PDB file of C-alpha atoms in Angstrom:
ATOM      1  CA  UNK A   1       0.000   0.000   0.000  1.00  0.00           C
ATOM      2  CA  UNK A   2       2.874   2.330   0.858  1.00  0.00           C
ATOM      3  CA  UNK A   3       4.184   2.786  -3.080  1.00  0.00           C
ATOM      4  CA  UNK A   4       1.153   2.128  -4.924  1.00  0.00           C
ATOM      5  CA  UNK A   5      -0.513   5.158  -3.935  1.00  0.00           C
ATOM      6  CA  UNK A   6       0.093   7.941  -3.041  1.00  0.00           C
ATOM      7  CA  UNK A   7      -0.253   8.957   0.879  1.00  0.00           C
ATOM      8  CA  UNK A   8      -3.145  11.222   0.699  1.00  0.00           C
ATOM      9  CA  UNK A   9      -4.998   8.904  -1.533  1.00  0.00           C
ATOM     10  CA  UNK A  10      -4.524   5.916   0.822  1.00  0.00           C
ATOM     11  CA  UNK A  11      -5.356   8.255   3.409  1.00  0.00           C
ATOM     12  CA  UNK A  12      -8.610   8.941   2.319  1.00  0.00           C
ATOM     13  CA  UNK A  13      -9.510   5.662   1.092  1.00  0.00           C
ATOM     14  CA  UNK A  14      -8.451   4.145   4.489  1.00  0.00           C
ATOM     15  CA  UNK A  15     -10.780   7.284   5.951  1.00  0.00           C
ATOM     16  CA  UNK A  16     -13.694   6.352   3.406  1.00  0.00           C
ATOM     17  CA  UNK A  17     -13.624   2.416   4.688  1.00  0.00           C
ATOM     18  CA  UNK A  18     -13.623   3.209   8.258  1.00  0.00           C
ATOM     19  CA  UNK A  19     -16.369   5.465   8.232  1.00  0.00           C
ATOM     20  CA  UNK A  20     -18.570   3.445   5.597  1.00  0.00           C
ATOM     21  CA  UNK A  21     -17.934  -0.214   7.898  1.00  0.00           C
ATOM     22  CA  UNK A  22     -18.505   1.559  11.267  1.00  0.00           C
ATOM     23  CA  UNK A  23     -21.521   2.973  11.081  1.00  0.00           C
ATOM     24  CA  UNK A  24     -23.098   0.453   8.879  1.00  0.00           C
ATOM     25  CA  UNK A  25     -22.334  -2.503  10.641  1.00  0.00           C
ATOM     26  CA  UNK A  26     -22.558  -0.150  14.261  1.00  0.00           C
ATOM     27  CA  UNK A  27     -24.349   3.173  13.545  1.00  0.00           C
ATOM     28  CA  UNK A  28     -21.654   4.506  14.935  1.00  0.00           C
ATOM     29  CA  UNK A  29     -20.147   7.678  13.518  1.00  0.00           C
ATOM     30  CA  UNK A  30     -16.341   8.164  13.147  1.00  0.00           C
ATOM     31  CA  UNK A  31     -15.171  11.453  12.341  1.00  0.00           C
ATOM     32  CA  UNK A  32     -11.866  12.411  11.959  1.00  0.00           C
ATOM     33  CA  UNK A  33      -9.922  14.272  15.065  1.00  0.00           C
ATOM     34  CA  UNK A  34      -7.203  14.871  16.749  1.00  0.00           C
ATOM     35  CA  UNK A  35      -7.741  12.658  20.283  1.00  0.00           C
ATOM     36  CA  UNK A  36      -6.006   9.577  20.442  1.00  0.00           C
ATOM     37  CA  UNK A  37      -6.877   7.041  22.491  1.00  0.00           C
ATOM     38  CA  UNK A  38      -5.569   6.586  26.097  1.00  0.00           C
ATOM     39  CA  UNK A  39      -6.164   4.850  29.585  1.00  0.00           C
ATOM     40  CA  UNK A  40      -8.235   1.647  28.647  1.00  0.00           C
ATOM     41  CA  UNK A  41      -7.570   0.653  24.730  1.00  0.00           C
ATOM     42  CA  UNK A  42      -7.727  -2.797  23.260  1.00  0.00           C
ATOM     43  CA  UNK A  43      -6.245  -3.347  19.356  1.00  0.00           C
ATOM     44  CA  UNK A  44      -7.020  -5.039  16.389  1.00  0.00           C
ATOM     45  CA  UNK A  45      -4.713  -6.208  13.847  1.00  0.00           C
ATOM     46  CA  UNK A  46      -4.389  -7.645  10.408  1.00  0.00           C
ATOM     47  CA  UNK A  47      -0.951  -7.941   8.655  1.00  0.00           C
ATOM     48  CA  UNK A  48      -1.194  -7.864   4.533  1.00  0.00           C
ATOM     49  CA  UNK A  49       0.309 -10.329   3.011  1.00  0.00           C
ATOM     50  CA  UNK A  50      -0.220 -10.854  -0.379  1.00  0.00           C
ATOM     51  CA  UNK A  51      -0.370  -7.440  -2.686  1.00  0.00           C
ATOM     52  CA  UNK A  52       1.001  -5.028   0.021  1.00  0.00           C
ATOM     53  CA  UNK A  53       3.205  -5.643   2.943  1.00  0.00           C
ATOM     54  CA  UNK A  54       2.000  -3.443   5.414  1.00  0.00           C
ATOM     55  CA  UNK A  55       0.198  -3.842   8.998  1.00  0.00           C
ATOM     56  CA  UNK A  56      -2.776  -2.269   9.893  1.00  0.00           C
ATOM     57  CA  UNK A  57      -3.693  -1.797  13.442  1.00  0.00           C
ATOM     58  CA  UNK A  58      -7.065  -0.447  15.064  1.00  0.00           C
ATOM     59  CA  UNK A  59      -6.920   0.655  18.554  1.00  0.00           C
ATOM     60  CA  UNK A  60      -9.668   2.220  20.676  1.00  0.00           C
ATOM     61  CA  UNK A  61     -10.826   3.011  23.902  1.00  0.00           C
ATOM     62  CA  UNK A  62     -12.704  -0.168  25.316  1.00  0.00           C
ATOM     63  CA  UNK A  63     -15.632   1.792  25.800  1.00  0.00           C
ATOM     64  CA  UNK A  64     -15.899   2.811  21.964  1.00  0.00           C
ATOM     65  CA  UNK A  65     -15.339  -0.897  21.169  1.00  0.00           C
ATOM     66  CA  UNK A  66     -17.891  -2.058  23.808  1.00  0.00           C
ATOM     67  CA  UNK A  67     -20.511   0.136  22.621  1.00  0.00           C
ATOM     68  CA  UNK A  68     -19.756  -0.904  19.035  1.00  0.00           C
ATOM     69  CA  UNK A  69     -20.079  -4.833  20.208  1.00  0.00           C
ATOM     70  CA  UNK A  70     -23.671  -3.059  22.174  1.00  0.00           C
ATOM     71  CA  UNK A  71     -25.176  -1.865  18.713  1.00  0.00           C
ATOM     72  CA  UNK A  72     -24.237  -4.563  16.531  1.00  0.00           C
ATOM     73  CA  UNK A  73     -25.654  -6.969  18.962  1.00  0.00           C
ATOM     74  CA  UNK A  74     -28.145  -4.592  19.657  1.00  0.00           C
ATOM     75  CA  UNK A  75     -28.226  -5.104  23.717  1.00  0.00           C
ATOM     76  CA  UNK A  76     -25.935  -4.222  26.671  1.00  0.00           C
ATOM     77  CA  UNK A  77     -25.201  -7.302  28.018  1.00  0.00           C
ATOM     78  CA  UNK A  78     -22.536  -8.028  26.312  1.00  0.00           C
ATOM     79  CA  UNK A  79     -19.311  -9.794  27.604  1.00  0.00           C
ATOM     80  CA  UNK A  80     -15.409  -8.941  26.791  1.00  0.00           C
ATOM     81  CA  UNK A  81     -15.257 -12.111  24.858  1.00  0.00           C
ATOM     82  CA  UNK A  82     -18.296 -11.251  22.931  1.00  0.00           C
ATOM     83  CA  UNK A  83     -16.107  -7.792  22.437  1.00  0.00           C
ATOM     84  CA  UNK A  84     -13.136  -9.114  21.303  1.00  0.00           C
ATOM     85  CA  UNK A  85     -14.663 -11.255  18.575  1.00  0.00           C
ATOM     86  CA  UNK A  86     -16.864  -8.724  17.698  1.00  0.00           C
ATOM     87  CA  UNK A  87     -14.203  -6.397  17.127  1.00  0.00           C
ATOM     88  CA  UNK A  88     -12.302  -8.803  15.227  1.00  0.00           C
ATOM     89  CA  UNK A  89     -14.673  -9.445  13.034  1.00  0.00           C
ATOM     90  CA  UNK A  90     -15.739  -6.030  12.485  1.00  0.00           C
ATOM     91  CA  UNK A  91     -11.454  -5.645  11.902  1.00  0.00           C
ATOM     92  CA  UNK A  92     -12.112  -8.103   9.219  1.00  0.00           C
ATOM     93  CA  UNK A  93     -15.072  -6.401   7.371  1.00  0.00           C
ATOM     94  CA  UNK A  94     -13.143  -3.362   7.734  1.00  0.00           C
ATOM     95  CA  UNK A  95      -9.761  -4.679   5.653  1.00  0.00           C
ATOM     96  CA  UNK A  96     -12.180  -6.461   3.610  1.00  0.00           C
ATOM     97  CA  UNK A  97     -13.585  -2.822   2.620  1.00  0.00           C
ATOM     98  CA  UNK A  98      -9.791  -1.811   1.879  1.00  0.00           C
ATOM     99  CA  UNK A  99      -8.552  -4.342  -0.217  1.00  0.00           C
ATOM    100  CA  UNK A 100     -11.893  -4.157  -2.093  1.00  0.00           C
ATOM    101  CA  UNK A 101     -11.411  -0.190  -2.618  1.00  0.00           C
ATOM    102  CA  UNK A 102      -7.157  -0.880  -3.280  1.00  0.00           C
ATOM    103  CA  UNK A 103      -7.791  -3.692  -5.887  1.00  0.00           C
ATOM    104  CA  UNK A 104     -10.341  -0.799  -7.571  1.00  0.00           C
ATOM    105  CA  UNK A 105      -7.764   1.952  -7.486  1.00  0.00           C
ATOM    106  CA  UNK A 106      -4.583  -0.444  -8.174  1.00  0.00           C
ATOM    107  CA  UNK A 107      -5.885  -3.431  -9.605  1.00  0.00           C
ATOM    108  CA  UNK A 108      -3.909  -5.328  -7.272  1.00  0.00           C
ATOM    109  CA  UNK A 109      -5.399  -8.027  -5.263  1.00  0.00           C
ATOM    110  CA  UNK A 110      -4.177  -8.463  -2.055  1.00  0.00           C
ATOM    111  CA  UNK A 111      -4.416 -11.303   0.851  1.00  0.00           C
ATOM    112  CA  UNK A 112      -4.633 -10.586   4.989  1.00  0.00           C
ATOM    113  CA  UNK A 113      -3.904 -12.145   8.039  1.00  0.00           C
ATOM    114  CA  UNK A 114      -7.269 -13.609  10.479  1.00  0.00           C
ATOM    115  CA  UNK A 115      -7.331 -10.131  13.081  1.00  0.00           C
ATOM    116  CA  UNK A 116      -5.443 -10.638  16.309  1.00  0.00           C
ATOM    117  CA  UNK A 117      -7.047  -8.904  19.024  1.00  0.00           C
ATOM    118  CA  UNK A 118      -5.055  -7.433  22.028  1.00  0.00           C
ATOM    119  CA  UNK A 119      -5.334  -5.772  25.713  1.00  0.00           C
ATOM    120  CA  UNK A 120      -3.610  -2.478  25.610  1.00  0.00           C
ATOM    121  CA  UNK A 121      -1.230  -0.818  22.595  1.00  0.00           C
ATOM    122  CA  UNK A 122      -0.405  -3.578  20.528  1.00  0.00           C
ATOM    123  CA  UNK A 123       2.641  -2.125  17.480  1.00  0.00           C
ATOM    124  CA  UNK A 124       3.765  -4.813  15.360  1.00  0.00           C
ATOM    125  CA  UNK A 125       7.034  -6.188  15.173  1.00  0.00           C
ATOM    126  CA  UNK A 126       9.729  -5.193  12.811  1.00  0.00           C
ATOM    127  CA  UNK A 127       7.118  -1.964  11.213  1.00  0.00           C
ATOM    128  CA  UNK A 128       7.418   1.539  11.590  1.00  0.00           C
ATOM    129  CA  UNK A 129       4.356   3.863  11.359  1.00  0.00           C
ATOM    130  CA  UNK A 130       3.898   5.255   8.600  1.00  0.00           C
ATOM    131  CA  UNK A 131       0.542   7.404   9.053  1.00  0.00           C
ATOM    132  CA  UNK A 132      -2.239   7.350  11.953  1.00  0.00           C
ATOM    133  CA  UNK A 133      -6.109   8.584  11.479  1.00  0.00           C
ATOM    134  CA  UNK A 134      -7.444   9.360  14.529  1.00  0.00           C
ATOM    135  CA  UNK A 135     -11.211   9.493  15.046  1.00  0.00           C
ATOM    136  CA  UNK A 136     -13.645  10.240  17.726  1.00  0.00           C
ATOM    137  CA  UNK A 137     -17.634   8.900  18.526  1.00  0.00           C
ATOM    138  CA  UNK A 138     -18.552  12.395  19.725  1.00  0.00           C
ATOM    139  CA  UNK A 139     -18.669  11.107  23.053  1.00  0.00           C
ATOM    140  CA  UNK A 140     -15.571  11.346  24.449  1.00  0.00           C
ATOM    141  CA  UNK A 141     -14.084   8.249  23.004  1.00  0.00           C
ATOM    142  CA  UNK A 142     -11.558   7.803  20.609  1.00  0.00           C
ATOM    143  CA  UNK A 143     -10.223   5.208  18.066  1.00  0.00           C
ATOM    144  CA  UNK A 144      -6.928   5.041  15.452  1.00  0.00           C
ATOM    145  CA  UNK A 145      -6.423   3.579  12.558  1.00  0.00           C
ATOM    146  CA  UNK A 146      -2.578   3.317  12.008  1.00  0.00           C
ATOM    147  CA  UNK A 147      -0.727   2.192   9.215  1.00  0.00           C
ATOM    148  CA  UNK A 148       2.551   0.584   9.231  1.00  0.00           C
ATOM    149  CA  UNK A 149       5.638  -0.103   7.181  1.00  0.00           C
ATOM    150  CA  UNK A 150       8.112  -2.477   7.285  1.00  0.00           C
ATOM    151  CA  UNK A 151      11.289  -1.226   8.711  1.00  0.00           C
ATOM    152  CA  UNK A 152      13.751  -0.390   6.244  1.00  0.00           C
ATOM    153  CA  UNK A 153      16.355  -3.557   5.448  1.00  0.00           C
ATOM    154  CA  UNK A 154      13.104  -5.867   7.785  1.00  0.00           C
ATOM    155  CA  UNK A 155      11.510  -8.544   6.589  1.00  0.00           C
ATOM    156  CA  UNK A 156       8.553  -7.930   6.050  1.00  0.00           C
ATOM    157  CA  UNK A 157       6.780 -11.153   7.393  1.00  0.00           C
TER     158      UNK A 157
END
């Protein structure tokens, strides 16, 4: 993803899929801000394997995702297991969007990891970050979608 486009372009497509999957599959509404997440975050992330060689990596306040796993299932009692696979499979739907909207800019298919889901900052191995969007819910919670490299002279497995 890193040379086939340009970084405003795969800015804004990355932007455009994280908007579209959220609030369909939450009604949730991402918008674009400058509040990171901090205190009580959880991440998603799916490694690209075939295509591109980059990570992406989706961390947010565990309230955000909680309330995202609340709407899709649409109740409150909801447990952190029924969270974290929520979350990872709203991580997959998500990349799904992005390959999807790469292979229609690039024509270049492309082939990701199952989402690993994790307590706390999670930055993958061997990557550097290229870009971060940050978002917020309007409600005082906050999510980022980050996008990393591999590290220069890195494998990038």
């Amino acid at each position: 993803m890193n040379t086939a486009l340009s970084q405003d372009r795969l800015e804004a497509l990355l932007d455009q899929a994280v908007q579209e999957v959220t609030e369909l599959s939450t009604g949730v509404c991402l918008h674009q801000d400058d509040p990171v997440p901090g205190g009580d975050l959880c991440t998603i992330s799916i490694s690209f394997q075939k295509g591109f060689h980059t990570t992406l990596t989706f961390c947010a306040d565990t309230a955000l995702l909680l309330r995202m796993t609340q709407n899709a299932f649409y109740t409150d009692a909801v447990t952190f297991r029924d969270m974290e696979d929520f979350s990872k499979e709203y991580f997959n739907v998500l990349c799904g969007r992005i390959a999807a909207l790469l292979y229609e800019t690039t024509r270049t298919a492309a082939r990701f990891s199952v989402p690993a889901f994790y307590r706390g900052q999670y930055d993958p191995q061997a990557h550097q970050i290229q870009f971060a969007l940050n978002y917020t819910d309007g409600q005082q919670h906050s999510a980022q979608l980050i996008h990393h490299i591999p590290c220069p002279g890195k494998d990038a497995s």
